[in-house]
Coordinates of C-alpha atoms and ligand atoms in Angstrom, one line a residue:
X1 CA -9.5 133.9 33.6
X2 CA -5.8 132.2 32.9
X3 CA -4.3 131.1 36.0
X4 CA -0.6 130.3 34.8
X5 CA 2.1 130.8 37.1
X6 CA 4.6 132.9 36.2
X7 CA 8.7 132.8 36.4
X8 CA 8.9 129.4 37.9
X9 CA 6.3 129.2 40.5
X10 CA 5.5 125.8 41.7
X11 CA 2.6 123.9 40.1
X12 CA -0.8 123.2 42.2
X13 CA -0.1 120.6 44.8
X14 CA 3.5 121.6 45.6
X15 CA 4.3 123.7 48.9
X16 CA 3.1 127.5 48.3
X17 CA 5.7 129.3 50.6
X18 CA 8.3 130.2 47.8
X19 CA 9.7 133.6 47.6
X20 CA 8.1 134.0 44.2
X21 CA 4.4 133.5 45.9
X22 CA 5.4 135.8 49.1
X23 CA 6.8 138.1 46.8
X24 CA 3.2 138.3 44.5
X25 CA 1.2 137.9 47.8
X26 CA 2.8 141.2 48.9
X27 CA 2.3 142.8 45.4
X28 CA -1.7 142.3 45.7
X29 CA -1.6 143.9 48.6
X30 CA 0.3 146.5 47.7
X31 CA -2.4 146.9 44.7
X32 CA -5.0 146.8 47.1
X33 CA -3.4 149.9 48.7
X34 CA -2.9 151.7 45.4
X35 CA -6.7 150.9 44.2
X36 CA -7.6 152.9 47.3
X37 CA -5.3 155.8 46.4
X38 CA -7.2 155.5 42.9
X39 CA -10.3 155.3 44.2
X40 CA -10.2 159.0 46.2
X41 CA -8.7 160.3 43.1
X42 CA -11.8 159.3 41.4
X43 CA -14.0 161.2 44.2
X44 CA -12.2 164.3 44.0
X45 CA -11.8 164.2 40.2
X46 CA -15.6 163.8 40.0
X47 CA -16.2 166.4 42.4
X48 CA -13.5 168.6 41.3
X49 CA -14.3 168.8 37.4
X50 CA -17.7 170.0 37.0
X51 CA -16.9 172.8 40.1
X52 CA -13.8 174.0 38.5
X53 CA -13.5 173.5 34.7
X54 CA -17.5 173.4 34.3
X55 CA -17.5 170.4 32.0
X56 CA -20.8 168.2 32.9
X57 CA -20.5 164.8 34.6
X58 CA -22.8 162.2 35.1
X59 CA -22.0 162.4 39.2
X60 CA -24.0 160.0 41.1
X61 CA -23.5 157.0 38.3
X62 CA -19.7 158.1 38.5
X63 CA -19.5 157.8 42.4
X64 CA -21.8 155.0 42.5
X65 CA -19.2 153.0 40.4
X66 CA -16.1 154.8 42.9
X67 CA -18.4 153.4 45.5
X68 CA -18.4 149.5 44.0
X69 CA -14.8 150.0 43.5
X70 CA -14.1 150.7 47.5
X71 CA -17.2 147.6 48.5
X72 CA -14.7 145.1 46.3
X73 CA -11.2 146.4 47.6
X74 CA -12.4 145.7 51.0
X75 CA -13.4 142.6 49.4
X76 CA -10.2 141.7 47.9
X77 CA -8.7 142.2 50.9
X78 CA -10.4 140.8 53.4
X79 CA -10.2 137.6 51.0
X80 CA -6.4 138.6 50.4
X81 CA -5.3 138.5 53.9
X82 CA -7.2 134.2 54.2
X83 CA -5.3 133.7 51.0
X84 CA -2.3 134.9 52.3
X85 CA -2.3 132.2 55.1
X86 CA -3.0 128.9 53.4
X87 CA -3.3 129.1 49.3
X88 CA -0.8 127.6 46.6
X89 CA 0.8 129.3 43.6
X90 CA -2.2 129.2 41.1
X91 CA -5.0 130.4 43.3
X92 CA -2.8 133.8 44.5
X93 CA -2.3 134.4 40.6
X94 CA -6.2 133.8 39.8
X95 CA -6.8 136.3 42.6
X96 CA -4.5 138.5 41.0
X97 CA -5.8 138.0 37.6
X98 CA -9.1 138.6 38.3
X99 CA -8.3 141.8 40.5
X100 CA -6.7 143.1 37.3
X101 CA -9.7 142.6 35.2
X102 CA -12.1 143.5 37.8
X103 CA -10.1 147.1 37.4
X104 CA -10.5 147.1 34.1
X105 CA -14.0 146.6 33.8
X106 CA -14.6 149.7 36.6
X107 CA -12.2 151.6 34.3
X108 CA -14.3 151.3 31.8
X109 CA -17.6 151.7 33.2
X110 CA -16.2 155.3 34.8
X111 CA -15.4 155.7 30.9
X112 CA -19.0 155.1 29.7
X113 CA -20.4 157.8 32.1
X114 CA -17.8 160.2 31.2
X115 CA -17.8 160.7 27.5
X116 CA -17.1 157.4 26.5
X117 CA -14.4 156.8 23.8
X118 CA -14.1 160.8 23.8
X119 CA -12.8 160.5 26.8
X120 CA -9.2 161.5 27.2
X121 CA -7.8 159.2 30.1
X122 CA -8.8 155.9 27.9
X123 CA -5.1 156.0 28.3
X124 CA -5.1 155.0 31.7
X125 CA -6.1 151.5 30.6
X126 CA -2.0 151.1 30.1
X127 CA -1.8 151.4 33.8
X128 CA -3.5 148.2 34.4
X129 CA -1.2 146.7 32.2
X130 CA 1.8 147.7 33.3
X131 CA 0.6 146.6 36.8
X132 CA -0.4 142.8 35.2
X133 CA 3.5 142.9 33.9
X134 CA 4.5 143.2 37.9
X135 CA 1.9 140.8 39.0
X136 CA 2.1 138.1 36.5
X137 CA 3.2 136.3 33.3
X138 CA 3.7 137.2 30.3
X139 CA 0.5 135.2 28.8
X140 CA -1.9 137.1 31.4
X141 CA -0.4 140.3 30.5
X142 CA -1.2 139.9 27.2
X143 CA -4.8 138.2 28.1
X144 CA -5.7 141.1 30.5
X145 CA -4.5 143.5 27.3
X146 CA -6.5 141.6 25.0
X147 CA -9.5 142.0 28.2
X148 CA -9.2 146.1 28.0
X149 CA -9.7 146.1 24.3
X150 CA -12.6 143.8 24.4
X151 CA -14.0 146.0 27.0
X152 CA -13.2 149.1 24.9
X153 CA -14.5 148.1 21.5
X154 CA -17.5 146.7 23.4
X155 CA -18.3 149.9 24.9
X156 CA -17.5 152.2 21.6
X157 CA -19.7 150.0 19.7
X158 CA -22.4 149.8 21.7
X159 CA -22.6 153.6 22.3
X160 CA -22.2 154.4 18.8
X161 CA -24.7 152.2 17.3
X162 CA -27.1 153.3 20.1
X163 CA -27.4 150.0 21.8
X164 CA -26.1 151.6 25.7
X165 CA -26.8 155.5 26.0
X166 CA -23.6 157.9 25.3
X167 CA -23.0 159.9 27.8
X168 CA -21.0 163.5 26.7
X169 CA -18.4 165.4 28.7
X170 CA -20.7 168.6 27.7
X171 CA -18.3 171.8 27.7
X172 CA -15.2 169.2 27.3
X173 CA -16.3 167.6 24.0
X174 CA -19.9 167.5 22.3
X175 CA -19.1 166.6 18.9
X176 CA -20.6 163.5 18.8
X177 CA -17.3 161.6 17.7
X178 CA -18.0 158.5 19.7
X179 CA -20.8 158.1 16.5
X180 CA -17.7 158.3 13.9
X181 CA -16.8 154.8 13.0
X182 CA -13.4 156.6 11.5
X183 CA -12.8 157.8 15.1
X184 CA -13.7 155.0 17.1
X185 CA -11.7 152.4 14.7
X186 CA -8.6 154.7 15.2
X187 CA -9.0 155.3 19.0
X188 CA -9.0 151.3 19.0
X189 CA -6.4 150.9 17.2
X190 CA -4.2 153.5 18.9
X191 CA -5.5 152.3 22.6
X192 CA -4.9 148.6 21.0
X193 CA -1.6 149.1 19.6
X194 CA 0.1 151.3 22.6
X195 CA -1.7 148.5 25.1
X196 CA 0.1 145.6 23.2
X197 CA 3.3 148.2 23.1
X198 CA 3.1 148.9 26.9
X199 CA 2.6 145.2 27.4
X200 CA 6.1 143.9 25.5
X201 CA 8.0 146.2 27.1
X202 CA 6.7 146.2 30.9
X203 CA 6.8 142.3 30.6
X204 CA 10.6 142.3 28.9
X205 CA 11.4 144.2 32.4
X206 CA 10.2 142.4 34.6
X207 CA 11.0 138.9 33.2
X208 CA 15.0 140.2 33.4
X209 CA 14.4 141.2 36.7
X210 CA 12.3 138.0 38.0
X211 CA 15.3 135.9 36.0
X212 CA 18.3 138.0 38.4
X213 CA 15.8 138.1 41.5
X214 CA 15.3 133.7 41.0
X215 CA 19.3 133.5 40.6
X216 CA 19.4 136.0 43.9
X217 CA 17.1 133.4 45.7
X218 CA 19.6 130.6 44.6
X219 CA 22.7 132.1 45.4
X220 CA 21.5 133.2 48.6
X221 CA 19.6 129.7 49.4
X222 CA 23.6 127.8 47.7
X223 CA 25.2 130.6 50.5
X224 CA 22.6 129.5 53.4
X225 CA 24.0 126.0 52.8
X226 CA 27.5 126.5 52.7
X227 CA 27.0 128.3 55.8
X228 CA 25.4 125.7 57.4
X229 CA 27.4 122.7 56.4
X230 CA 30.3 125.2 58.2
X231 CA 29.1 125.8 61.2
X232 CA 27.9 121.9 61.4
X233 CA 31.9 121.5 60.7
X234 CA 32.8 124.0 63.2
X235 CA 30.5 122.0 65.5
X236 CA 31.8 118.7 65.1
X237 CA 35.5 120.5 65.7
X238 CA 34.6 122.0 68.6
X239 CA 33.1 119.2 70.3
X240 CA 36.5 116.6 68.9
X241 CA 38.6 119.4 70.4
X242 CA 36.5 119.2 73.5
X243 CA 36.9 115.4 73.6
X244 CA 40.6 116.0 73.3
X245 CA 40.9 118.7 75.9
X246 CA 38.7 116.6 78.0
X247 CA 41.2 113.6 77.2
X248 CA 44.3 115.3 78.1
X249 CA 43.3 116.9 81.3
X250 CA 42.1 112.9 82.4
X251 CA 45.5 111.7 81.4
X252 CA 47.7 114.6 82.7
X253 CA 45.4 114.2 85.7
X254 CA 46.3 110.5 86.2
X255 CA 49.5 110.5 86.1
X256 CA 50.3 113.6 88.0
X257 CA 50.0 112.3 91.2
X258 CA 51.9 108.8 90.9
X259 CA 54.3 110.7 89.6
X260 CA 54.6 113.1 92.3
X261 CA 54.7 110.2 94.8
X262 CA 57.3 108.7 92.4
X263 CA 59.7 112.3 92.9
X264 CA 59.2 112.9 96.9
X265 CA 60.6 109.2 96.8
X266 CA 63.6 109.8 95.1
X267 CA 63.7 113.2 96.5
X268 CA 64.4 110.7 100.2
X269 CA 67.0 108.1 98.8
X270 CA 68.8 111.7 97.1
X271 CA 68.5 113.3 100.7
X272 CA 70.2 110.1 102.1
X273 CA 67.4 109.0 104.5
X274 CA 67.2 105.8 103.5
X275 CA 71.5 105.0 103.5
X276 CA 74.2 106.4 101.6
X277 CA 73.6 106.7 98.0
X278 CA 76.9 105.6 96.3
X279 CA 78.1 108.9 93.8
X280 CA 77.4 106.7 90.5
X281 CA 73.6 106.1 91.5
X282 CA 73.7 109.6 93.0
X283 CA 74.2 111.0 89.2
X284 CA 71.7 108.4 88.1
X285 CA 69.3 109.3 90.4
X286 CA 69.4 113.5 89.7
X287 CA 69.3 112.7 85.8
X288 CA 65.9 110.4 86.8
X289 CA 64.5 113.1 89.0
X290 CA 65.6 115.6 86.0
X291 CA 63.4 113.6 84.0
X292 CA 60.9 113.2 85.7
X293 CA 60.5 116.8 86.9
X294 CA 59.8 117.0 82.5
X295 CA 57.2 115.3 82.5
X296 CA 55.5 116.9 85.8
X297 CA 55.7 120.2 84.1
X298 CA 54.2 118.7 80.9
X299 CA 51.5 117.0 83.4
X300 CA 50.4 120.6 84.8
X301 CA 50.8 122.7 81.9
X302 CA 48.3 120.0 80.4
X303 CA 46.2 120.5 83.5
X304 CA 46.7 124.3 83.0
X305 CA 45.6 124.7 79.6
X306 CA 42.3 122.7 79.4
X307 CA 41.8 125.1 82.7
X308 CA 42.4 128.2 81.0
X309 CA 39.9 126.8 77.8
X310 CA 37.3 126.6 80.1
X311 CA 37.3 130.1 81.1
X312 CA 35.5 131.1 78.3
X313 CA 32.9 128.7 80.5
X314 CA 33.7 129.9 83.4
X315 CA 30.9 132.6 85.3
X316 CA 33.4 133.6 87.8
X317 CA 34.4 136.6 86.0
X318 CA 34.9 139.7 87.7
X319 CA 36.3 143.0 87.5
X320 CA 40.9 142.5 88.0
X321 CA 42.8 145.1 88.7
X322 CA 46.0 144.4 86.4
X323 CA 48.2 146.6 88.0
X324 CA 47.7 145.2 91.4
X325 CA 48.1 141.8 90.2
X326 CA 51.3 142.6 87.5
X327 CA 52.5 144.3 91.0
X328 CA 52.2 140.9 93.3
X329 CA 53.2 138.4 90.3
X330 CA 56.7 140.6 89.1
X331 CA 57.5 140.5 93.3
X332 CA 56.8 136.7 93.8
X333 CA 59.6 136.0 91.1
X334 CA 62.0 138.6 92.3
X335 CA 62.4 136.6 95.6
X336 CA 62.3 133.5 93.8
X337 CA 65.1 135.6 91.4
X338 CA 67.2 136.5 94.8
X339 CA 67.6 133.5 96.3
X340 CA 68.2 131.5 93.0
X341 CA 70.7 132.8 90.4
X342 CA 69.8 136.5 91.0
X343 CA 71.4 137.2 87.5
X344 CA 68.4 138.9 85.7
X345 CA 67.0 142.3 86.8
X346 CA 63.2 142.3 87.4
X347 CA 61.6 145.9 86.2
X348 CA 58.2 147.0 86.8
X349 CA 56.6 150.4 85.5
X350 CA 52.6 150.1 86.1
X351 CA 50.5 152.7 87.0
X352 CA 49.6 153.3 90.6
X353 CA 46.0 153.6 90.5
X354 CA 43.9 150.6 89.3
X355 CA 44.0 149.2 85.8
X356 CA 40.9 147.0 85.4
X357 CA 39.8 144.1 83.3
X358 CA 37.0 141.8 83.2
X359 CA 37.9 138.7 83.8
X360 CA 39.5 135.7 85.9
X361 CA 42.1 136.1 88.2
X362 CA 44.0 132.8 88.6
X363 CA 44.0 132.3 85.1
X364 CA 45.1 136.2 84.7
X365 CA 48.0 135.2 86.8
X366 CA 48.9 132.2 84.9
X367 CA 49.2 134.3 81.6
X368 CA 51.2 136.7 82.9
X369 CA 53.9 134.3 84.9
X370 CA 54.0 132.3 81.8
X371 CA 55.1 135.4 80.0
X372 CA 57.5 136.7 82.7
X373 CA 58.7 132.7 83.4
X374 CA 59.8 133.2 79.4
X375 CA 61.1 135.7 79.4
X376 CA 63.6 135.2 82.8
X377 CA 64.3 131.7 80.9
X378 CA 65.5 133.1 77.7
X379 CA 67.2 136.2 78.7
X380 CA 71.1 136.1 79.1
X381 CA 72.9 136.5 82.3
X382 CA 72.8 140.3 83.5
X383 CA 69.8 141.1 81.3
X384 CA 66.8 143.1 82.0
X385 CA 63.0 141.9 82.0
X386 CA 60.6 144.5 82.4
X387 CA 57.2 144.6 83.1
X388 CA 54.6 147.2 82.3
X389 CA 51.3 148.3 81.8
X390 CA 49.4 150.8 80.0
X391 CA 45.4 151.8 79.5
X392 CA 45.2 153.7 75.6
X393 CA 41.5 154.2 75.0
X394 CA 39.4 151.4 76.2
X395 CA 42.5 149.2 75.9
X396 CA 45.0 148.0 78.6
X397 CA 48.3 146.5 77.5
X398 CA 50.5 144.5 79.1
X399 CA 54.0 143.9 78.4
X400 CA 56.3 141.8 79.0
X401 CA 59.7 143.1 77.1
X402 CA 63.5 140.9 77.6
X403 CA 66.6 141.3 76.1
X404 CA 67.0 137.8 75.6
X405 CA 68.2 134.8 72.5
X406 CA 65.1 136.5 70.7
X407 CA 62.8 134.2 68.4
X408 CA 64.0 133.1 64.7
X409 CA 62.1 135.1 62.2
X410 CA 61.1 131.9 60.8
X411 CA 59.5 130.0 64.1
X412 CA 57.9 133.5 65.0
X413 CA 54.3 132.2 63.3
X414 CA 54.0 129.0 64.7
X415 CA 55.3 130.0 68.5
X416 CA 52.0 129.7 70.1
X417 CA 51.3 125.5 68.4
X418 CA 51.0 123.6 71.0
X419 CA 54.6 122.1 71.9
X420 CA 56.1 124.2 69.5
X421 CA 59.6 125.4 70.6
X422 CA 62.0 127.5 68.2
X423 CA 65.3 125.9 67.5
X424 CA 67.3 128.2 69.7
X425 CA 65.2 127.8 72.5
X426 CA 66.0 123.8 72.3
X427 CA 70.0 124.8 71.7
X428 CA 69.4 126.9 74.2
X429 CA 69.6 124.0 76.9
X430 CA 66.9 125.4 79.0
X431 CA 63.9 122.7 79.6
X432 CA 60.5 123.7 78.1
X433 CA 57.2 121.8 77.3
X434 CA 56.2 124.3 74.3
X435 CA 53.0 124.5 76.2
X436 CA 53.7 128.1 78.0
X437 CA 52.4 130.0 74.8
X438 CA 49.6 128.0 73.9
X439 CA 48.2 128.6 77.5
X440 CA 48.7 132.1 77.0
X441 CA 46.6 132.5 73.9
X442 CA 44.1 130.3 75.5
X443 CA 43.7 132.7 78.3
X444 CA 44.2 136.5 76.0
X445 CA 41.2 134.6 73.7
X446 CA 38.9 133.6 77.0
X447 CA 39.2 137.6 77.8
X448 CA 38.9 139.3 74.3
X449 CA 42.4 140.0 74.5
X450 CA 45.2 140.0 71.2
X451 CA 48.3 138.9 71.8
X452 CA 51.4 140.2 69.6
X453 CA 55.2 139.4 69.9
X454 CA 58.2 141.5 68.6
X455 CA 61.4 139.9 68.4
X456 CA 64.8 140.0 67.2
X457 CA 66.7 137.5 67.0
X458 CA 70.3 137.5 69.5
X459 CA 68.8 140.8 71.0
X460 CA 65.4 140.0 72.9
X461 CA 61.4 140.1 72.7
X462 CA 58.5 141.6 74.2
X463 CA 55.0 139.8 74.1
X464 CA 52.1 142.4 74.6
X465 CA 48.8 141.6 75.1
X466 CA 46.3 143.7 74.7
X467 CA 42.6 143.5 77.1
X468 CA 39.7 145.4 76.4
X469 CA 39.6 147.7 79.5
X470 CA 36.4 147.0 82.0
X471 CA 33.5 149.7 81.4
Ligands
LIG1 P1 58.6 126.7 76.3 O1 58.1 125.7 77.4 O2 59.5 126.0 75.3 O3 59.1 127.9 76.8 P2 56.4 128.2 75.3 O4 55.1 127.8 74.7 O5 56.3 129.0 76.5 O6 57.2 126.9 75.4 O7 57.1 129.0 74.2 C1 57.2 128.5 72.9 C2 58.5 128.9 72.3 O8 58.5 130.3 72.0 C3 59.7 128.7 73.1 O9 60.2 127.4 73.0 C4 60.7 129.7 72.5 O10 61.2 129.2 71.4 C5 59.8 130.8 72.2 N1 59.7 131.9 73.2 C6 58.8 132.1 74.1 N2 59.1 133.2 74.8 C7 60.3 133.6 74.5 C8 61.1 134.7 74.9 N3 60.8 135.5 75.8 N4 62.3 134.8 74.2 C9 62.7 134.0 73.2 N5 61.9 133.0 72.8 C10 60.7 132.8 73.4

């Protein structure tokens, strides 16, 4: 029996696992399962035909072959499911081979006790061949073709030259045909012929469809890699971007608190504690403290933002009740507001009963006092900042709405960079370290949250952010 792989299975020797050989191990079973579905057809059939249309069968040779058909499927698979685990390309496709012809040869020895070549379901021999087309190459579709003939000629010429008994399908057909050379030549021919026939065209299929199923297996194996060499990529970014974060946070660290020393120093000689600062020096030294107060801010808004992208990290997540905390962060800067300029009205509008989130309440805090510490900054004298809060669906939104410079059209998309500021917040004069934003994305992504700006330009902006609300 040929063994030839078919499609482009691997050669002996070379690892079985392909999809081609888990694909044809799955067929044979599958066969398996139909053979039994064939093999209770036969029983009823046999039991059914003499009963009901009173045509004679040779019974116990018919269910005696029905029988050897179930005593080798249990056969097959019981040797189908060792296979399975540990055999190569070519020994799955002799098993298959030689399950096809073992079918054939019980086909036709139910033929021979039923009438022979009179029988009408010699047919049924295109079956097997159209099953050989699913299981395996062309060549052994052709070979177990070629097999079914052999068998059938074998069989008409035996019984007609009286070499193996005839057996008739009395009260079906008892004209001793099977003894006509005329009739068994064309019967051959006509079984031959639509066998070959059946055979072309089952195995034209099912070569297109192995060709598109092997360029599937590529594109889908070319995919798997591209999705792999990405999320290697994303890997190695993540962990440079948690070198850098790591970095930053050391360095703002550092010089945070020499710094600070460095200000509560000149914050003395300002104060006059240590003598009279002459009024030239005095500028001098306000302009140095100015400066310095800069790079302090930059310092914790560093410190800040590597804080707020470790929340993500962070287990101490807990249920926040936003309106409680918008409530406590919008009062903090109106006394801050009062005793400072007092020029900007502070507006709140957030529902009285709780509106909760899951997540972490310092950094909660820190998004929203960057938003409101923006929007107090930009705003004009005598403008309005409001605060408020709303649940829609299983969404909370916070807002944070001014009347202030508004954002350029044109810096709008690149607002939340890190030390990105639009070029009227620098004419603006007001001191930033382009760092506010960036800390508040960090924090809206730690929860799940969106953040969106609308803006015009001369006539103010609101930032709202928008939570998934807590179950
Ligand atoms: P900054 O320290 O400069 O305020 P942020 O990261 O907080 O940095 O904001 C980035 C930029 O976004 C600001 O420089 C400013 O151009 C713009 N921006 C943020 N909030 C507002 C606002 N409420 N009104 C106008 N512009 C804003």
């Amino acid at each position: 029996m040929e063994s030839a792989s078919h499609g482009n299975q691997p050669t002996e020797g070379t690892a079985p696992a392909t999809v081609e050989l888990v694909e044809l191990r799955e067929r044979i079973s599958w066969l398996v399962r139909l053979r039994w579905l064939a093999i209770g057809s036969v029983i009823v059939t046999v039991w059914v035909t003499p009963r009901i249309f009173r045509v004679h069968l040779e019974v116990y040779p018919l269910y005696g072959v029905a029988g050897g058909l179930a005593v080798y499927n249990s056969l097959l698979w019981l040797v189908g499911r060792r296979l399975a685990a540990v055999s190569g390309a070519p020994v799955v496709t002799g098993f298959a081979n030689s399950q096809i012809a073992l079918d054939l040869i019980a086909l036709t020895a139910l033929l021979h006790f039923a009438g022979g070549i009179e029988n009408p379901f010699v047919c049924y021999f295109v079956f097997h061949i159209v099953i050989a087309s699913i299981l395996l190459s062309r060549a052994a579709t052709y070979l177990q073709a070629s097999l079914a003939i052999a068998l059938l000629s074998a069989m008409g010429t035996l019984e007609a030259t009286g070499s193996i008994p005839h057996y008739p399908l009395l009260g079906f057909m008892d004209s001793g045909l099977y003894r006509r050379p005329v009739y068994v030549l064309g019967t051959l021919f006509a079984t031959g012929t639509m066998l070959y026939i059946s055979a072309f065209m089952a195995t034209s299929i099912t070569s297109r469809l192995r060709r598109r199923e092997a360029e599937i297996v590529q594109l889908s194996a070319a995919l798997q890699a591209r999705a792999d060499d990405l999320s290697q990529a994303y890997e190695a970014l993540r962990r440079l971007e948690g070198a850098r974060s790591d970095y930053l946070n050391r360095v703002a660290h550092h010089l945070r608190s020499p710094l600070a020393t460095v200000e509560r120093m000149l914050a003395v000689i300002a104060e006059g504690r240590t003598g009279e600062v002459p009024e030239k020096s005095m500028e001098m030294l306000d302009r140095a403290r100015a400066r310095l107060q800069e790079v302090l801010d930059l310092a914790r808004d560093l410190l800040v933002l590597s804080r707020a992208r470790e929340v993500r990290r962070l287990a101490d997540r807990q249920p926040v009740d936003l309106s409680a905390l918008a409530r406590s962060v919008v009062n903090d800067f109106a006394q801050s507001l009062s005793t400072g300029a007092g020029e900007v009205s502070l507006l709140v509008s957030v529902p009285d009963s709780d509106v909760q989130v899951v997540g972490n309440t310092d950094s909660l805090v820190e998004l929203l006092e960057n938003l409101l510490s923006n929007a107090i900054k930009y705003s004009r004298p005598g403008g309005t900042v409001s605060v408020s809060l709303a649940r829609t669906g299983d969404r909370v939104v916070l807002a944070v709405a001014d009347q202030g410079i508004g954002i350029p059209p044109e810096d709008k998309a690149r607002i939340f960079d890190e030390f990105y500021r639009a070029t009227n917040a620098k004419e603006s004069g007001k001191e930033g370290t382009g760092l506010g934003l960036t800390i508040v994305k960090a924090i809206a992504d730690a929860h799940g949250a969106q953040v969106a700006v609308e803006s015009e330009q001369g006539r103010g902006t609101t930032f709202r952010v928008s939570f998934p609300a807590a179950p």
